[in-house]
């Protein structure tokens, strides 16, 4: 059990460091004002229009780094610091979220797969550890009885949630690639503005990578605890 706490602690530390670095990057690039004066809202609306997408609305959402694309109601949700401001960080985020809208419009396979898993993952991610812990308490480590099978169900749920984390990676990286390609091809940003947008999106992607690796490490640890201790 101590190994688990050390593992979780190490993952939490790396996640915290990457998250802090991301916030620092966005703070830095939010000071790089765009020469074209376009706000995040205007950047998003232009990218959607350039990709022939007319049925997606760009709206403001409260909070910081709360930006997301909602395929259910076809809205690009931009935090106030992105929606209202004209800087390299805002341009990067706005274009990235529109990248998801373009994926949706083009039925990008990884996004489709991810969307199909969302309902199950919302349930499994909350239940899996409870089932694993409960199974171990019931005697799963001995490899016999109902406890073992309870923990196996929990492990399978954890596996699906981990799979979801890895499916998220190509979705996020592709959205950033689409965003950066559009910003560059349409000459939306000056070279220094583009460099800032590119760096910000790279750090954003690393948060998803750390989360996926953390989920995998946790899955492997519990798999060893449940399966490795069987008689």
Short mmCIF file of C-alpha atoms in Angstrom, two decimals:
data_model
loop_
_atom_site.label_atom_id
_atom_site.label_comp_id
_atom_site.label_asym_id
_atom_site.label_seq_id
_atom_site.Cartn_x
_atom_site.Cartn_y
_atom_site.Cartn_z
CA UNK A 1 0.00 0.00 0.00
CA UNK A 2 2.90 2.36 0.72
CA UNK A 3 4.10 1.83 -2.85
CA UNK A 4 0.71 2.99 -4.09
CA UNK A 5 0.84 6.17 -2.03
CA UNK A 6 4.37 6.91 -3.29
CA UNK A 7 3.22 6.29 -6.87
CA UNK A 8 0.17 8.52 -6.51
CA UNK A 9 2.27 11.18 -4.80
CA UNK A 10 4.84 11.17 -7.61
CA UNK A 11 2.12 11.40 -10.26
CA UNK A 12 0.40 14.21 -8.37
CA UNK A 13 3.69 16.09 -8.11
CA UNK A 14 4.43 15.80 -11.84
CA UNK A 15 0.85 16.80 -12.66
CA UNK A 16 1.15 19.83 -10.38
CA UNK A 17 4.43 20.88 -11.95
CA UNK A 18 3.07 20.58 -15.50
CA UNK A 19 -0.14 22.38 -14.54
CA UNK A 20 1.81 25.23 -12.94
CA UNK A 21 4.03 25.47 -16.00
CA UNK A 22 0.96 25.61 -18.23
CA UNK A 23 -0.54 28.43 -16.16
CA UNK A 24 2.78 30.27 -16.29
CA UNK A 25 2.95 29.89 -20.07
CA UNK A 26 -0.60 31.16 -20.55
CA UNK A 27 0.11 34.10 -18.25
CA UNK A 28 3.21 34.96 -20.29
CA UNK A 29 1.52 34.65 -23.68
CA UNK A 30 -1.57 36.51 -22.52
CA UNK A 31 0.71 39.56 -22.51
CA UNK A 32 1.61 39.05 -26.19
CA UNK A 33 -1.10 41.16 -27.77
CA UNK A 34 -2.19 40.40 -31.32
CA UNK A 35 -1.41 42.94 -33.98
CA UNK A 36 -4.72 42.14 -35.72
CA UNK A 37 -6.65 42.97 -32.55
CA UNK A 38 -8.91 39.92 -32.84
CA UNK A 39 -10.35 38.52 -29.61
CA UNK A 40 -10.66 34.81 -28.88
CA UNK A 41 -14.32 35.00 -29.89
CA UNK A 42 -13.46 36.55 -33.25
CA UNK A 43 -10.64 34.06 -33.86
CA UNK A 44 -13.01 31.17 -33.15
CA UNK A 45 -15.78 32.52 -35.37
CA UNK A 46 -13.38 33.03 -38.27
CA UNK A 47 -11.88 29.54 -37.97
CA UNK A 48 -15.34 27.99 -37.93
CA UNK A 49 -16.38 30.04 -40.97
CA UNK A 50 -13.18 29.18 -42.86
CA UNK A 51 -13.96 25.50 -42.31
CA UNK A 52 -17.54 25.89 -43.52
CA UNK A 53 -19.05 25.31 -40.08
CA UNK A 54 -22.21 27.42 -39.66
CA UNK A 55 -24.11 25.54 -36.94
CA UNK A 56 -21.67 26.00 -34.03
CA UNK A 57 -22.01 28.94 -31.61
CA UNK A 58 -19.13 30.57 -29.76
CA UNK A 59 -20.14 31.45 -26.20
CA UNK A 60 -18.47 32.65 -23.00
CA UNK A 61 -18.16 30.39 -19.94
CA UNK A 62 -17.08 31.35 -16.40
CA UNK A 63 -13.79 30.29 -14.85
CA UNK A 64 -10.16 29.95 -15.91
CA UNK A 65 -8.95 27.24 -18.34
CA UNK A 66 -12.57 26.05 -18.57
CA UNK A 67 -12.55 26.24 -22.37
CA UNK A 68 -14.12 23.28 -24.18
CA UNK A 69 -16.15 22.21 -27.19
CA UNK A 70 -19.53 20.66 -26.44
CA UNK A 71 -20.60 18.32 -29.28
CA UNK A 72 -24.04 17.80 -27.70
CA UNK A 73 -25.22 21.37 -28.29
CA UNK A 74 -22.50 22.38 -30.78
CA UNK A 75 -20.97 25.22 -28.81
CA UNK A 76 -17.38 26.40 -28.46
CA UNK A 77 -17.19 27.50 -24.83
CA UNK A 78 -14.45 30.02 -24.13
CA UNK A 79 -13.47 31.31 -20.69
CA UNK A 80 -13.80 35.05 -20.24
CA UNK A 81 -10.03 35.57 -20.40
CA UNK A 82 -10.05 33.95 -23.85
CA UNK A 83 -13.42 35.14 -25.17
CA UNK A 84 -12.83 38.85 -24.58
CA UNK A 85 -9.09 39.28 -25.14
CA UNK A 86 -6.76 39.59 -28.10
CA UNK A 87 -3.51 37.86 -27.26
CA UNK A 88 -1.46 34.81 -28.29
CA UNK A 89 -2.79 32.60 -25.48
CA UNK A 90 -6.41 33.44 -26.28
CA UNK A 91 -5.85 32.79 -29.98
CA UNK A 92 -4.28 29.40 -29.22
CA UNK A 93 -7.12 28.25 -26.97
CA UNK A 94 -9.87 29.54 -29.24
CA UNK A 95 -8.39 27.86 -32.31
CA UNK A 96 -7.77 24.62 -30.40
CA UNK A 97 -11.40 24.36 -29.29
CA UNK A 98 -12.51 25.08 -32.83
CA UNK A 99 -10.21 22.24 -33.86
CA UNK A 100 -12.56 19.95 -31.92
CA UNK A 101 -15.55 21.44 -33.75
CA UNK A 102 -13.84 20.68 -37.06
CA UNK A 103 -13.13 17.12 -35.87
CA UNK A 104 -16.83 16.73 -35.03
CA UNK A 105 -17.94 18.10 -38.39
CA UNK A 106 -15.60 15.72 -40.20
CA UNK A 107 -16.50 12.72 -37.99
CA UNK A 108 -12.90 12.32 -36.81
CA UNK A 109 -12.72 8.68 -35.70
CA UNK A 110 -10.83 9.23 -32.43
CA UNK A 111 -13.30 11.91 -31.32
CA UNK A 112 -16.23 9.67 -32.21
CA UNK A 113 -14.73 6.82 -30.18
CA UNK A 114 -14.04 9.14 -27.25
CA UNK A 115 -17.58 10.52 -27.29
CA UNK A 116 -19.03 7.00 -27.26
CA UNK A 117 -17.03 6.16 -24.13
CA UNK A 118 -17.98 9.28 -22.17
CA UNK A 119 -21.20 7.94 -20.54
CA UNK A 120 -19.52 4.73 -19.39
CA UNK A 121 -16.37 6.48 -18.16
CA UNK A 122 -18.39 8.98 -16.14
CA UNK A 123 -19.76 6.04 -14.16
CA UNK A 124 -16.74 3.74 -14.17
CA UNK A 125 -14.24 6.36 -13.01
CA UNK A 126 -16.31 6.92 -9.84
CA UNK A 127 -16.95 3.26 -9.09
CA UNK A 128 -13.78 1.44 -10.12
CA UNK A 129 -11.56 2.20 -7.12
CA UNK A 130 -14.35 1.46 -4.66
CA UNK A 131 -14.84 -1.95 -6.27
CA UNK A 132 -11.10 -2.65 -6.27
CA UNK A 133 -10.74 -1.62 -2.62
CA UNK A 134 -13.89 -3.51 -1.66
CA UNK A 135 -12.72 -6.62 -3.44
CA UNK A 136 -9.36 -6.53 -1.70
CA UNK A 137 -11.05 -6.14 1.67
CA UNK A 138 -13.24 -9.13 0.88
CA UNK A 139 -10.14 -11.21 0.25
CA UNK A 140 -9.28 -10.62 -3.40
CA UNK A 141 -5.57 -10.94 -2.67
CA UNK A 142 -6.09 -14.61 -1.87
CA UNK A 143 -7.41 -15.16 -5.38
CA UNK A 144 -10.60 -16.81 -4.17
CA UNK A 145 -14.21 -15.96 -3.46
CA UNK A 146 -16.48 -13.14 -4.45
CA UNK A 147 -13.94 -10.51 -3.40
CA UNK A 148 -11.63 -11.47 -6.25
CA UNK A 149 -14.37 -11.10 -8.86
CA UNK A 150 -15.55 -7.80 -7.39
CA UNK A 151 -12.02 -6.45 -7.71
CA UNK A 152 -11.74 -7.79 -11.27
CA UNK A 153 -14.88 -5.87 -12.25
CA UNK A 154 -13.35 -2.76 -10.69
CA UNK A 155 -10.10 -3.39 -12.55
CA UNK A 156 -11.95 -3.70 -15.87
CA UNK A 157 -13.75 -0.43 -15.21
CA UNK A 158 -10.41 1.19 -14.36
CA UNK A 159 -9.02 -0.22 -17.61
CA UNK A 160 -11.77 1.41 -19.66
CA UNK A 161 -11.16 4.74 -17.93
CA UNK A 162 -7.44 4.38 -18.68
CA UNK A 163 -8.19 3.56 -22.31
CA UNK A 164 -10.29 6.72 -22.43
CA UNK A 165 -7.30 8.76 -21.23
CA UNK A 166 -5.15 7.42 -24.06
CA UNK A 167 -7.86 7.90 -26.69
CA UNK A 168 -8.01 11.53 -25.53
CA UNK A 169 -4.37 12.06 -26.55
CA UNK A 170 -4.77 11.87 -30.35
CA UNK A 171 -7.96 13.94 -30.06
CA UNK A 172 -6.16 16.74 -28.23
CA UNK A 173 -2.97 16.64 -30.29
CA UNK A 174 -4.94 16.63 -33.54
CA UNK A 175 -7.06 19.61 -32.42
CA UNK A 176 -3.88 21.55 -31.65
CA UNK A 177 -2.34 20.60 -35.00
CA UNK A 178 -5.48 21.77 -36.82
CA UNK A 179 -5.45 25.01 -34.84
CA UNK A 180 -1.80 25.76 -35.52
CA UNK A 181 -2.08 24.86 -39.22
CA UNK A 182 -5.03 27.23 -39.63
CA UNK A 183 -3.36 30.05 -37.71
CA UNK A 184 -0.26 29.69 -39.89
CA UNK A 185 -1.93 29.15 -43.27
CA UNK A 186 -4.28 32.09 -42.81
CA UNK A 187 -1.46 34.34 -41.53
CA UNK A 188 -3.52 35.11 -38.43
CA UNK A 189 -0.52 35.71 -36.19
CA UNK A 190 2.85 37.41 -36.38
CA UNK A 191 5.84 35.04 -35.96
CA UNK A 192 6.33 35.81 -32.26
CA UNK A 193 2.58 35.48 -31.64
CA UNK A 194 2.50 32.13 -33.42
CA UNK A 195 5.49 30.84 -31.44
CA UNK A 196 3.69 31.72 -28.21
CA UNK A 197 0.49 30.00 -29.33
CA UNK A 198 2.42 26.88 -30.34
CA UNK A 199 4.30 26.70 -27.04
CA UNK A 200 1.11 27.18 -25.01
CA UNK A 201 -0.65 24.35 -26.83
CA UNK A 202 2.32 22.03 -26.38
CA UNK A 203 2.17 22.49 -22.61
CA UNK A 204 -1.59 22.02 -22.62
CA UNK A 205 -1.14 18.69 -24.42
CA UNK A 206 1.40 17.58 -21.81
CA UNK A 207 -1.25 17.78 -19.09
CA UNK A 208 -3.25 15.11 -20.94
CA UNK A 209 -0.13 12.99 -21.41
CA UNK A 210 0.68 13.10 -17.69
CA UNK A 211 -2.93 12.19 -16.84
CA UNK A 212 -2.85 9.21 -19.20
CA UNK A 213 0.47 7.91 -17.86
CA UNK A 214 -0.79 8.37 -14.30
CA UNK A 215 -3.94 6.38 -15.08
CA UNK A 216 -1.84 3.60 -16.64
CA UNK A 217 0.56 3.46 -13.67
CA UNK A 218 -2.36 3.19 -11.25
CA UNK A 219 -4.01 0.48 -13.35
CA UNK A 220 -0.82 -1.60 -13.49
CA UNK A 221 -0.26 -1.25 -9.77
CA UNK A 222 -3.74 -2.51 -8.88
CA UNK A 223 -3.53 -5.26 -11.50
CA UNK A 224 -0.37 -6.54 -9.81
CA UNK A 225 -2.01 -6.34 -6.39
CA UNK A 226 -5.05 -8.30 -7.52
CA UNK A 227 -3.56 -10.77 -10.00
CA UNK A 228 0.00 -11.06 -8.72
CA UNK A 229 -0.99 -12.22 -5.25
CA UNK A 230 -3.18 -15.10 -6.33
CA UNK A 231 -2.26 -18.49 -4.94
#
